[in-house]
């Protein structure tokens, strides 16, 4: 821009020809380069907004029972995680990337619209919005038994709130790309955690009662009832995924659904936090970032 400004201050025909030549070359380059490369060359700016729960606050990743947002998969800046926003910066090295994290520990899907409203009121103008939610709807210790007896958000309720959430995001920022994650595989997570001290932590915190096969008050169910309960939790995860996919489709072409990739990701002890054996650790946050990045249009555009 400085070079062009210097040229424009001169009125000689030669100077005008040089400005024209430079402009023509730049325009031609933009037509020959892929759109993503051209915009990166011009220094496009991106703003990434995170919505979700304690996972997106990096809870437990600093070896204490607290949020540690610098380690989160979406907008964190820890190189070991290589978050979504960090990958965006890598693929757009001349671009400016800003981030805002409005996730809140303990959130259910019903509470996400208020996050949207808060971000909007604060003047956040994202070009990308990431959403990872659902674990607390499956596992929240304060969820009361539904009509089916299970301590999980009913599928119909989750669907209604998911539709409201995606609609609210799209209305607030109609030109933003929405990256929607599937629900973490809690059943797979429990199969690993139950073999560690995590079993005591889950029980003490009253987490994931349906998955663990216990009653609303934490009492162990019979083997048959426990198996039925755990199966119901696995089925509910897929119901939530279906609701998220449907709402994403309705939100329009700027919504990226991960295709169930996170739900399908195997859970191993290596990706769990050693703090509570429930939340993802640094390795787990990095895995989520990798999965969601690969499922998004941004990875495809730069492959």
PDB file of C-alpha atoms in Angstrom:
ATOM      1  CA  UNK A   1       0.000   0.000   0.000  1.00  0.00           C
ATOM      2  CA  UNK A   2       2.858   2.431   0.748  1.00  0.00           C
ATOM      3  CA  UNK A   3       4.465   1.713  -2.601  1.00  0.00           C
ATOM      4  CA  UNK A   4       1.224   2.402  -4.471  1.00  0.00           C
ATOM      5  CA  UNK A   5       0.718   5.617  -2.478  1.00  0.00           C
ATOM      6  CA  UNK A   6       4.137   6.873  -3.507  1.00  0.00           C
ATOM      7  CA  UNK A   7       3.340   6.200  -7.143  1.00  0.00           C
ATOM      8  CA  UNK A   8      -0.020   7.937  -6.947  1.00  0.00           C
ATOM      9  CA  UNK A   9       1.580  11.189  -5.744  1.00  0.00           C
ATOM     10  CA  UNK A  10       3.413  11.541  -9.034  1.00  0.00           C
ATOM     11  CA  UNK A  11       1.597  12.799 -12.104  1.00  0.00           C
ATOM     12  CA  UNK A  12       3.940  11.703 -14.862  1.00  0.00           C
ATOM     13  CA  UNK A  13       2.553   9.343 -17.547  1.00  0.00           C
ATOM     14  CA  UNK A  14       5.306   6.892 -16.642  1.00  0.00           C
ATOM     15  CA  UNK A  15       4.194   6.840 -13.012  1.00  0.00           C
ATOM     16  CA  UNK A  16       0.564   6.329 -14.029  1.00  0.00           C
ATOM     17  CA  UNK A  17       1.592   3.417 -16.253  1.00  0.00           C
ATOM     18  CA  UNK A  18       3.486   1.854 -13.342  1.00  0.00           C
ATOM     19  CA  UNK A  19       0.445   2.092 -11.090  1.00  0.00           C
ATOM     20  CA  UNK A  20      -1.724   0.565 -13.789  1.00  0.00           C
ATOM     21  CA  UNK A  21       0.768  -2.219 -14.374  1.00  0.00           C
ATOM     22  CA  UNK A  22       0.995  -3.050 -10.686  1.00  0.00           C
ATOM     23  CA  UNK A  23      -2.790  -3.060 -10.318  1.00  0.00           C
ATOM     24  CA  UNK A  24      -3.187  -5.245 -13.378  1.00  0.00           C
ATOM     25  CA  UNK A  25      -0.652  -7.765 -12.096  1.00  0.00           C
ATOM     26  CA  UNK A  26      -2.372  -7.927  -8.709  1.00  0.00           C
ATOM     27  CA  UNK A  27      -5.782  -8.454 -10.299  1.00  0.00           C
ATOM     28  CA  UNK A  28      -4.414 -11.144 -12.617  1.00  0.00           C
ATOM     29  CA  UNK A  29      -2.781 -12.937  -9.689  1.00  0.00           C
ATOM     30  CA  UNK A  30      -6.092 -12.979  -7.845  1.00  0.00           C
ATOM     31  CA  UNK A  31      -7.802 -14.646 -10.802  1.00  0.00           C
ATOM     32  CA  UNK A  32      -5.086 -17.263 -11.190  1.00  0.00           C
ATOM     33  CA  UNK A  33      -4.725 -18.183  -7.514  1.00  0.00           C
ATOM     34  CA  UNK A  34      -7.327 -20.252  -5.649  1.00  0.00           C
ATOM     35  CA  UNK A  35      -9.711 -18.050  -3.707  1.00  0.00           C
ATOM     36  CA  UNK A  36      -8.255 -19.066  -0.349  1.00  0.00           C
ATOM     37  CA  UNK A  37      -4.712 -18.350  -1.465  1.00  0.00           C
ATOM     38  CA  UNK A  38      -5.701 -14.979  -2.901  1.00  0.00           C
ATOM     39  CA  UNK A  39      -7.464 -13.866   0.269  1.00  0.00           C
ATOM     40  CA  UNK A  40      -4.554 -15.054   2.383  1.00  0.00           C
ATOM     41  CA  UNK A  41      -2.198 -12.990   0.189  1.00  0.00           C
ATOM     42  CA  UNK A  42      -4.334  -9.914   0.807  1.00  0.00           C
ATOM     43  CA  UNK A  43      -4.202 -10.441   4.572  1.00  0.00           C
ATOM     44  CA  UNK A  44      -7.803 -11.391   5.295  1.00  0.00           C
ATOM     45  CA  UNK A  45      -8.717 -11.145   8.959  1.00  0.00           C
ATOM     46  CA  UNK A  46     -10.539 -13.874  10.900  1.00  0.00           C
ATOM     47  CA  UNK A  47     -12.314 -13.771  14.236  1.00  0.00           C
ATOM     48  CA  UNK A  48     -13.049 -17.100  15.939  1.00  0.00           C
ATOM     49  CA  UNK A  49     -15.762 -17.314  18.605  1.00  0.00           C
ATOM     50  CA  UNK A  50     -15.951 -20.380  20.862  1.00  0.00           C
ATOM     51  CA  UNK A  51     -19.246 -21.573  22.315  1.00  0.00           C
ATOM     52  CA  UNK A  52     -19.667 -24.603  24.543  1.00  0.00           C
ATOM     53  CA  UNK A  53     -18.898 -25.948  27.986  1.00  0.00           C
ATOM     54  CA  UNK A  54     -15.913 -26.843  30.178  1.00  0.00           C
ATOM     55  CA  UNK A  55     -14.219 -28.769  27.374  1.00  0.00           C
ATOM     56  CA  UNK A  56     -13.846 -25.524  25.441  1.00  0.00           C
ATOM     57  CA  UNK A  57     -12.580 -23.836  28.605  1.00  0.00           C
ATOM     58  CA  UNK A  58      -9.765 -26.382  28.796  1.00  0.00           C
ATOM     59  CA  UNK A  59     -10.936 -27.475  32.228  1.00  0.00           C
ATOM     60  CA  UNK A  60      -8.450 -29.625  34.124  1.00  0.00           C
ATOM     61  CA  UNK A  61      -5.600 -29.205  31.640  1.00  0.00           C
ATOM     62  CA  UNK A  62      -3.452 -27.185  34.068  1.00  0.00           C
ATOM     63  CA  UNK A  63      -3.400 -30.049  36.607  1.00  0.00           C
ATOM     64  CA  UNK A  64      -5.979 -28.340  38.818  1.00  0.00           C
ATOM     65  CA  UNK A  65      -9.755 -28.444  39.016  1.00  0.00           C
ATOM     66  CA  UNK A  66     -10.236 -25.187  37.141  1.00  0.00           C
ATOM     67  CA  UNK A  67     -10.608 -23.710  33.672  1.00  0.00           C
ATOM     68  CA  UNK A  68      -7.423 -23.357  31.642  1.00  0.00           C
ATOM     69  CA  UNK A  69      -8.631 -21.686  28.429  1.00  0.00           C
ATOM     70  CA  UNK A  70      -5.188 -21.304  26.870  1.00  0.00           C
ATOM     71  CA  UNK A  71      -5.259 -25.067  26.319  1.00  0.00           C
ATOM     72  CA  UNK A  72      -8.667 -25.311  24.670  1.00  0.00           C
ATOM     73  CA  UNK A  73      -9.091 -26.930  21.260  1.00  0.00           C
ATOM     74  CA  UNK A  74     -10.864 -24.007  19.591  1.00  0.00           C
ATOM     75  CA  UNK A  75      -9.218 -20.714  20.513  1.00  0.00           C
ATOM     76  CA  UNK A  76      -6.334 -21.763  22.766  1.00  0.00           C
ATOM     77  CA  UNK A  77      -2.747 -20.682  22.108  1.00  0.00           C
ATOM     78  CA  UNK A  78      -0.781 -23.631  23.516  1.00  0.00           C
ATOM     79  CA  UNK A  79       1.417 -24.977  20.674  1.00  0.00           C
ATOM     80  CA  UNK A  80       1.022 -28.503  22.057  1.00  0.00           C
ATOM     81  CA  UNK A  81      -2.703 -28.304  21.359  1.00  0.00           C
ATOM     82  CA  UNK A  82      -2.436 -26.572  17.970  1.00  0.00           C
ATOM     83  CA  UNK A  83      -5.986 -25.290  18.271  1.00  0.00           C
ATOM     84  CA  UNK A  84      -8.448 -24.594  15.486  1.00  0.00           C
ATOM     85  CA  UNK A  85      -7.536 -20.899  15.491  1.00  0.00           C
ATOM     86  CA  UNK A  86      -3.813 -21.748  15.511  1.00  0.00           C
ATOM     87  CA  UNK A  87      -4.267 -23.995  12.484  1.00  0.00           C
ATOM     88  CA  UNK A  88      -6.166 -21.176  10.800  1.00  0.00           C
ATOM     89  CA  UNK A  89      -3.212 -18.870  11.428  1.00  0.00           C
ATOM     90  CA  UNK A  90      -0.793 -21.435  10.017  1.00  0.00           C
ATOM     91  CA  UNK A  91      -2.761 -21.771   6.796  1.00  0.00           C
ATOM     92  CA  UNK A  92      -3.264 -17.993   6.546  1.00  0.00           C
ATOM     93  CA  UNK A  93       0.113 -16.660   7.725  1.00  0.00           C
ATOM     94  CA  UNK A  94      -0.480 -13.073   6.588  1.00  0.00           C
ATOM     95  CA  UNK A  95      -3.932 -12.869   8.145  1.00  0.00           C
ATOM     96  CA  UNK A  96      -4.895 -11.406  11.497  1.00  0.00           C
ATOM     97  CA  UNK A  97      -6.641 -13.931  13.766  1.00  0.00           C
ATOM     98  CA  UNK A  98      -8.591 -12.738  16.800  1.00  0.00           C
ATOM     99  CA  UNK A  99     -10.451 -14.968  19.244  1.00  0.00           C
ATOM    100  CA  UNK A 100     -13.203 -14.795  21.845  1.00  0.00           C
ATOM    101  CA  UNK A 101     -14.152 -17.635  24.179  1.00  0.00           C
ATOM    102  CA  UNK A 102     -17.708 -17.500  25.513  1.00  0.00           C
ATOM    103  CA  UNK A 103     -17.884 -21.151  26.568  1.00  0.00           C
ATOM    104  CA  UNK A 104     -18.872 -21.718  30.174  1.00  0.00           C
ATOM    105  CA  UNK A 105     -18.215 -24.714  32.383  1.00  0.00           C
ATOM    106  CA  UNK A 106     -21.362 -26.656  33.198  1.00  0.00           C
ATOM    107  CA  UNK A 107     -23.335 -25.419  30.220  1.00  0.00           C
ATOM    108  CA  UNK A 108     -26.185 -27.434  28.763  1.00  0.00           C
ATOM    109  CA  UNK A 109     -27.453 -26.885  25.230  1.00  0.00           C
ATOM    110  CA  UNK A 110     -30.272 -24.749  26.678  1.00  0.00           C
ATOM    111  CA  UNK A 111     -27.732 -22.194  27.895  1.00  0.00           C
ATOM    112  CA  UNK A 112     -25.891 -21.626  24.630  1.00  0.00           C
ATOM    113  CA  UNK A 113     -28.307 -18.986  23.231  1.00  0.00           C
ATOM    114  CA  UNK A 114     -27.440 -16.747  26.189  1.00  0.00           C
ATOM    115  CA  UNK A 115     -23.766 -17.073  25.222  1.00  0.00           C
ATOM    116  CA  UNK A 116     -24.660 -15.913  21.736  1.00  0.00           C
ATOM    117  CA  UNK A 117     -26.564 -12.937  23.120  1.00  0.00           C
ATOM    118  CA  UNK A 118     -23.687 -12.031  25.447  1.00  0.00           C
ATOM    119  CA  UNK A 119     -21.122 -12.152  22.642  1.00  0.00           C
ATOM    120  CA  UNK A 120     -23.371 -10.105  20.388  1.00  0.00           C
ATOM    121  CA  UNK A 121     -23.958  -7.504  23.102  1.00  0.00           C
ATOM    122  CA  UNK A 122     -20.208  -7.262  23.715  1.00  0.00           C
ATOM    123  CA  UNK A 123     -19.631  -6.370  20.085  1.00  0.00           C
ATOM    124  CA  UNK A 124     -18.020  -9.633  19.017  1.00  0.00           C
ATOM    125  CA  UNK A 125     -18.134  -9.988  15.229  1.00  0.00           C
ATOM    126  CA  UNK A 126     -16.914 -13.507  14.409  1.00  0.00           C
ATOM    127  CA  UNK A 127     -16.199 -14.853  10.975  1.00  0.00           C
ATOM    128  CA  UNK A 128     -16.097 -18.374  12.465  1.00  0.00           C
ATOM    129  CA  UNK A 129     -18.147 -19.776  15.351  1.00  0.00           C
ATOM    130  CA  UNK A 130     -17.259 -23.153  16.882  1.00  0.00           C
ATOM    131  CA  UNK A 131     -19.782 -25.127  18.916  1.00  0.00           C
ATOM    132  CA  UNK A 132     -19.056 -28.207  21.029  1.00  0.00           C
ATOM    133  CA  UNK A 133     -21.861 -29.103  23.429  1.00  0.00           C
ATOM    134  CA  UNK A 134     -23.799 -32.070  24.776  1.00  0.00           C
ATOM    135  CA  UNK A 135     -21.585 -33.725  27.380  1.00  0.00           C
ATOM    136  CA  UNK A 136     -23.387 -32.072  30.285  1.00  0.00           C
ATOM    137  CA  UNK A 137     -26.763 -32.950  28.782  1.00  0.00           C
ATOM    138  CA  UNK A 138     -25.652 -36.565  29.077  1.00  0.00           C
ATOM    139  CA  UNK A 139     -23.747 -36.272  32.335  1.00  0.00           C
ATOM    140  CA  UNK A 140     -24.816 -33.233  34.328  1.00  0.00           C
ATOM    141  CA  UNK A 141     -25.036 -34.038  38.061  1.00  0.00           C
ATOM    142  CA  UNK A 142     -28.008 -31.715  38.550  1.00  0.00           C
ATOM    143  CA  UNK A 143     -30.220 -33.113  35.774  1.00  0.00           C
ATOM    144  CA  UNK A 144     -33.407 -34.534  37.228  1.00  0.00           C
ATOM    145  CA  UNK A 145     -34.860 -37.795  35.902  1.00  0.00           C
ATOM    146  CA  UNK A 146     -36.989 -37.349  32.787  1.00  0.00           C
ATOM    147  CA  UNK A 147     -40.206 -39.231  32.092  1.00  0.00           C
ATOM    148  CA  UNK A 148     -38.134 -42.221  30.943  1.00  0.00           C
ATOM    149  CA  UNK A 149     -36.357 -42.279  34.292  1.00  0.00           C
ATOM    150  CA  UNK A 150     -32.950 -41.345  32.905  1.00  0.00           C
ATOM    151  CA  UNK A 151     -30.901 -38.383  34.108  1.00  0.00           C
ATOM    152  CA  UNK A 152     -30.234 -36.939  30.655  1.00  0.00           C
ATOM    153  CA  UNK A 153     -31.751 -34.079  28.690  1.00  0.00           C
ATOM    154  CA  UNK A 154     -34.605 -35.604  26.649  1.00  0.00           C
ATOM    155  CA  UNK A 155     -33.811 -35.916  22.950  1.00  0.00           C
ATOM    156  CA  UNK A 156     -36.785 -33.737  21.979  1.00  0.00           C
ATOM    157  CA  UNK A 157     -35.687 -30.992  24.369  1.00  0.00           C
ATOM    158  CA  UNK A 158     -32.125 -31.121  23.089  1.00  0.00           C
ATOM    159  CA  UNK A 159     -33.386 -30.908  19.510  1.00  0.00           C
ATOM    160  CA  UNK A 160     -35.507 -27.829  20.223  1.00  0.00           C
ATOM    161  CA  UNK A 161     -32.666 -26.007  21.968  1.00  0.00           C
ATOM    162  CA  UNK A 162     -30.205 -26.985  19.240  1.00  0.00           C
ATOM    163  CA  UNK A 163     -32.462 -25.512  16.582  1.00  0.00           C
ATOM    164  CA  UNK A 164     -32.805 -22.332  18.647  1.00  0.00           C
ATOM    165  CA  UNK A 165     -29.038 -22.139  19.128  1.00  0.00           C
ATOM    166  CA  UNK A 166     -28.087 -22.490  15.477  1.00  0.00           C
ATOM    167  CA  UNK A 167     -30.826 -20.095  14.429  1.00  0.00           C
ATOM    168  CA  UNK A 168     -29.638 -17.552  16.994  1.00  0.00           C
ATOM    169  CA  UNK A 169     -26.036 -17.819  15.774  1.00  0.00           C
ATOM    170  CA  UNK A 170     -27.029 -17.443  12.135  1.00  0.00           C
ATOM    171  CA  UNK A 171     -29.277 -14.482  12.879  1.00  0.00           C
ATOM    172  CA  UNK A 172     -26.611 -12.734  14.948  1.00  0.00           C
ATOM    173  CA  UNK A 173     -23.832 -13.250  12.392  1.00  0.00           C
ATOM    174  CA  UNK A 174     -25.337 -14.291   9.041  1.00  0.00           C
ATOM    175  CA  UNK A 175     -22.002 -14.279   7.205  1.00  0.00           C
ATOM    176  CA  UNK A 176     -20.120 -16.346   9.798  1.00  0.00           C
ATOM    177  CA  UNK A 177     -19.128 -19.959   9.190  1.00  0.00           C
ATOM    178  CA  UNK A 178     -20.402 -22.226  11.975  1.00  0.00           C
ATOM    179  CA  UNK A 179     -18.316 -25.284  12.874  1.00  0.00           C
ATOM    180  CA  UNK A 180     -20.501 -27.799  14.716  1.00  0.00           C
ATOM    181  CA  UNK A 181     -18.938 -30.699  16.583  1.00  0.00           C
ATOM    182  CA  UNK A 182     -20.627 -33.987  17.345  1.00  0.00           C
ATOM    183  CA  UNK A 183     -20.998 -35.032  20.989  1.00  0.00           C
ATOM    184  CA  UNK A 184     -18.054 -36.652  22.812  1.00  0.00           C
ATOM    185  CA  UNK A 185     -18.366 -40.416  23.158  1.00  0.00           C
ATOM    186  CA  UNK A 186     -19.181 -40.579  26.868  1.00  0.00           C
ATOM    187  CA  UNK A 187     -19.817 -44.340  26.837  1.00  0.00           C
ATOM    188  CA  UNK A 188     -16.351 -44.957  25.416  1.00  0.00           C
ATOM    189  CA  UNK A 189     -14.899 -42.470  27.887  1.00  0.00           C
ATOM    190  CA  UNK A 190     -16.437 -44.290  30.849  1.00  0.00           C
ATOM    191  CA  UNK A 191     -15.090 -47.643  29.692  1.00  0.00           C
ATOM    192  CA  UNK A 192     -11.598 -46.169  30.119  1.00  0.00           C
ATOM    193  CA  UNK A 193     -12.172 -44.023  33.223  1.00  0.00           C
ATOM    194  CA  UNK A 194     -13.768 -46.834  35.207  1.00  0.00           C
ATOM    195  CA  UNK A 195     -10.419 -48.663  35.238  1.00  0.00           C
ATOM    196  CA  UNK A 196      -8.703 -45.727  36.942  1.00  0.00           C
ATOM    197  CA  UNK A 197      -9.142 -43.527  39.981  1.00  0.00           C
ATOM    198  CA  UNK A 198     -11.560 -41.697  37.712  1.00  0.00           C
ATOM    199  CA  UNK A 199     -14.226 -44.159  38.814  1.00  0.00           C
ATOM    200  CA  UNK A 200     -14.167 -42.599  42.280  1.00  0.00           C
ATOM    201  CA  UNK A 201     -14.082 -39.067  40.885  1.00  0.00           C
ATOM    202  CA  UNK A 202     -17.055 -39.693  38.594  1.00  0.00           C
ATOM    203  CA  UNK A 203     -18.993 -41.225  41.458  1.00  0.00           C
ATOM    204  CA  UNK A 204     -18.082 -38.472  43.905  1.00  0.00           C
ATOM    205  CA  UNK A 205     -19.132 -35.777  41.429  1.00  0.00           C
ATOM    206  CA  UNK A 206     -22.309 -37.688  40.506  1.00  0.00           C
ATOM    207  CA  UNK A 207     -21.328 -37.603  36.830  1.00  0.00           C
ATOM    208  CA  UNK A 208     -22.931 -39.537  33.981  1.00  0.00           C
ATOM    209  CA  UNK A 209     -25.328 -41.574  36.082  1.00  0.00           C
ATOM    210  CA  UNK A 210     -27.070 -43.137  33.095  1.00  0.00           C
ATOM    211  CA  UNK A 211     -23.780 -44.126  31.467  1.00  0.00           C
ATOM    212  CA  UNK A 212     -22.436 -45.538  34.738  1.00  0.00           C
ATOM    213  CA  UNK A 213     -25.607 -47.553  35.286  1.00  0.00           C
ATOM    214  CA  UNK A 214     -26.674 -45.972  38.552  1.00  0.00           C
ATOM    215  CA  UNK A 215     -29.941 -44.457  39.692  1.00  0.00           C
ATOM    216  CA  UNK A 216     -30.677 -40.747  40.001  1.00  0.00           C
ATOM    217  CA  UNK A 217     -29.476 -40.949  43.599  1.00  0.00           C
ATOM    218  CA  UNK A 218     -26.299 -42.824  42.656  1.00  0.00           C
ATOM    219  CA  UNK A 219     -27.339 -46.322  43.685  1.00  0.00           C
ATOM    220  CA  UNK A 220     -25.957 -49.201  41.640  1.00  0.00           C
ATOM    221  CA  UNK A 221     -28.531 -50.789  39.325  1.00  0.00           C
ATOM    222  CA  UNK A 222     -28.794 -54.496  38.647  1.00  0.00           C
ATOM    223  CA  UNK A 223     -26.581 -55.846  35.884  1.00  0.00           C
ATOM    224  CA  UNK A 224     -29.485 -55.971  33.438  1.00  0.00           C
ATOM    225  CA  UNK A 225     -30.766 -52.506  34.337  1.00  0.00           C
ATOM    226  CA  UNK A 226     -27.236 -51.114  34.233  1.00  0.00           C
ATOM    227  CA  UNK A 227     -26.650 -52.478  30.724  1.00  0.00           C
ATOM    228  CA  UNK A 228     -29.984 -51.073  29.574  1.00  0.00           C
ATOM    229  CA  UNK A 229     -29.157 -47.699  31.101  1.00  0.00           C
ATOM    230  CA  UNK A 230     -25.732 -47.545  29.452  1.00  0.00           C
ATOM    231  CA  UNK A 231     -27.268 -48.483  26.093  1.00  0.00           C
ATOM    232  CA  UNK A 232     -29.788 -45.668  26.510  1.00  0.00           C
ATOM    233  CA  UNK A 233     -26.939 -43.204  27.060  1.00  0.00           C
ATOM    234  CA  UNK A 234     -25.186 -44.360  23.888  1.00  0.00           C
ATOM    235  CA  UNK A 235     -28.421 -44.050  21.927  1.00  0.00           C
ATOM    236  CA  UNK A 236     -29.043 -40.584  23.351  1.00  0.00           C
ATOM    237  CA  UNK A 237     -25.629 -39.469  22.115  1.00  0.00           C
ATOM    238  CA  UNK A 238     -26.659 -40.379  18.573  1.00  0.00           C
ATOM    239  CA  UNK A 239     -29.981 -38.587  19.029  1.00  0.00           C
ATOM    240  CA  UNK A 240     -28.084 -35.455  20.026  1.00  0.00           C
ATOM    241  CA  UNK A 241     -25.821 -35.820  17.000  1.00  0.00           C
ATOM    242  CA  UNK A 242     -28.836 -36.090  14.736  1.00  0.00           C
ATOM    243  CA  UNK A 243     -30.296 -32.924  16.249  1.00  0.00           C
ATOM    244  CA  UNK A 244     -27.032 -31.044  15.734  1.00  0.00           C
ATOM    245  CA  UNK A 245     -26.717 -32.217  12.136  1.00  0.00           C
ATOM    246  CA  UNK A 246     -30.314 -31.296  11.322  1.00  0.00           C
ATOM    247  CA  UNK A 247     -29.992 -27.831  12.848  1.00  0.00           C
ATOM    248  CA  UNK A 248     -26.702 -27.257  11.034  1.00  0.00           C
ATOM    249  CA  UNK A 249     -28.293 -28.187   7.716  1.00  0.00           C
ATOM    250  CA  UNK A 250     -31.174 -25.799   8.368  1.00  0.00           C
ATOM    251  CA  UNK A 251     -28.715 -23.031   9.216  1.00  0.00           C
ATOM    252  CA  UNK A 252     -27.558 -23.077   5.605  1.00  0.00           C
ATOM    253  CA  UNK A 253     -24.421 -23.615   3.520  1.00  0.00           C
ATOM    254  CA  UNK A 254     -22.143 -21.770   5.946  1.00  0.00           C
ATOM    255  CA  UNK A 255     -22.558 -24.460   8.610  1.00  0.00           C
ATOM    256  CA  UNK A 256     -19.981 -27.268   8.795  1.00  0.00           C
ATOM    257  CA  UNK A 257     -21.074 -30.473  10.567  1.00  0.00           C
ATOM    258  CA  UNK A 258     -18.261 -32.848  11.490  1.00  0.00           C
ATOM    259  CA  UNK A 259     -20.218 -35.882  10.318  1.00  0.00           C
ATOM    260  CA  UNK A 260     -20.080 -37.536  13.729  1.00  0.00           C
ATOM    261  CA  UNK A 261     -16.277 -37.536  13.670  1.00  0.00           C
ATOM    262  CA  UNK A 262     -15.794 -36.639  17.330  1.00  0.00           C
ATOM    263  CA  UNK A 263     -18.343 -39.193  18.520  1.00  0.00           C
ATOM    264  CA  UNK A 264     -16.506 -41.803  16.456  1.00  0.00           C
ATOM    265  CA  UNK A 265     -13.102 -40.886  17.876  1.00  0.00           C
ATOM    266  CA  UNK A 266     -11.849 -43.681  20.163  1.00  0.00           C
ATOM    267  CA  UNK A 267     -11.187 -42.628  23.742  1.00  0.00           C
ATOM    268  CA  UNK A 268      -7.941 -43.814  25.319  1.00  0.00           C
ATOM    269  CA  UNK A 269      -6.349 -43.061  28.675  1.00  0.00           C
ATOM    270  CA  UNK A 270      -3.755 -40.946  26.856  1.00  0.00           C
ATOM    271  CA  UNK A 271      -6.271 -38.284  25.898  1.00  0.00           C
ATOM    272  CA  UNK A 272      -7.922 -37.961  29.321  1.00  0.00           C
ATOM    273  CA  UNK A 273      -6.980 -35.375  31.911  1.00  0.00           C
ATOM    274  CA  UNK A 274      -5.118 -36.943  34.817  1.00  0.00           C
ATOM    275  CA  UNK A 275      -6.867 -34.381  37.004  1.00  0.00           C
ATOM    276  CA  UNK A 276     -10.367 -35.830  36.811  1.00  0.00           C
ATOM    277  CA  UNK A 277     -10.290 -38.574  34.128  1.00  0.00           C
ATOM    278  CA  UNK A 278     -13.366 -36.958  32.603  1.00  0.00           C
ATOM    279  CA  UNK A 279     -12.233 -33.938  30.637  1.00  0.00           C
ATOM    280  CA  UNK A 280      -9.719 -34.180  27.802  1.00  0.00           C
ATOM    281  CA  UNK A 281      -6.127 -33.421  28.737  1.00  0.00           C
ATOM    282  CA  UNK A 282      -3.641 -31.602  26.511  1.00  0.00           C
ATOM    283  CA  UNK A 283      -3.445 -34.592  24.171  1.00  0.00           C
ATOM    284  CA  UNK A 284      -7.225 -34.848  24.139  1.00  0.00           C
ATOM    285  CA  UNK A 285      -7.658 -31.163  23.351  1.00  0.00           C
ATOM    286  CA  UNK A 286      -5.176 -31.562  20.501  1.00  0.00           C
ATOM    287  CA  UNK A 287      -7.159 -34.524  19.192  1.00  0.00           C
ATOM    288  CA  UNK A 288     -10.415 -32.538  19.220  1.00  0.00           C
ATOM    289  CA  UNK A 289      -8.697 -29.683  17.377  1.00  0.00           C
ATOM    290  CA  UNK A 290      -7.398 -32.110  14.761  1.00  0.00           C
ATOM    291  CA  UNK A 291     -10.766 -33.810  14.284  1.00  0.00           C
ATOM    292  CA  UNK A 292     -12.776 -30.600  14.001  1.00  0.00           C
ATOM    293  CA  UNK A 293     -10.235 -28.895  11.769  1.00  0.00           C
ATOM    294  CA  UNK A 294     -10.137 -31.802   9.332  1.00  0.00           C
ATOM    295  CA  UNK A 295     -13.940 -31.871   9.203  1.00  0.00           C
ATOM    296  CA  UNK A 296     -14.188 -28.170   8.371  1.00  0.00           C
ATOM    297  CA  UNK A 297     -14.090 -26.411   5.026  1.00  0.00           C
ATOM    298  CA  UNK A 298     -10.908 -24.605   6.066  1.00  0.00           C
ATOM    299  CA  UNK A 299      -8.829 -27.772   6.044  1.00  0.00           C
ATOM    300  CA  UNK A 300     -10.260 -28.791   2.675  1.00  0.00           C
ATOM    301  CA  UNK A 301      -9.533 -25.361   1.208  1.00  0.00           C
ATOM    302  CA  UNK A 302      -5.889 -25.616   2.209  1.00  0.00           C
ATOM    303  CA  UNK A 303      -5.215 -29.281   1.471  1.00  0.00           C
TER     304      UNK A 303
END
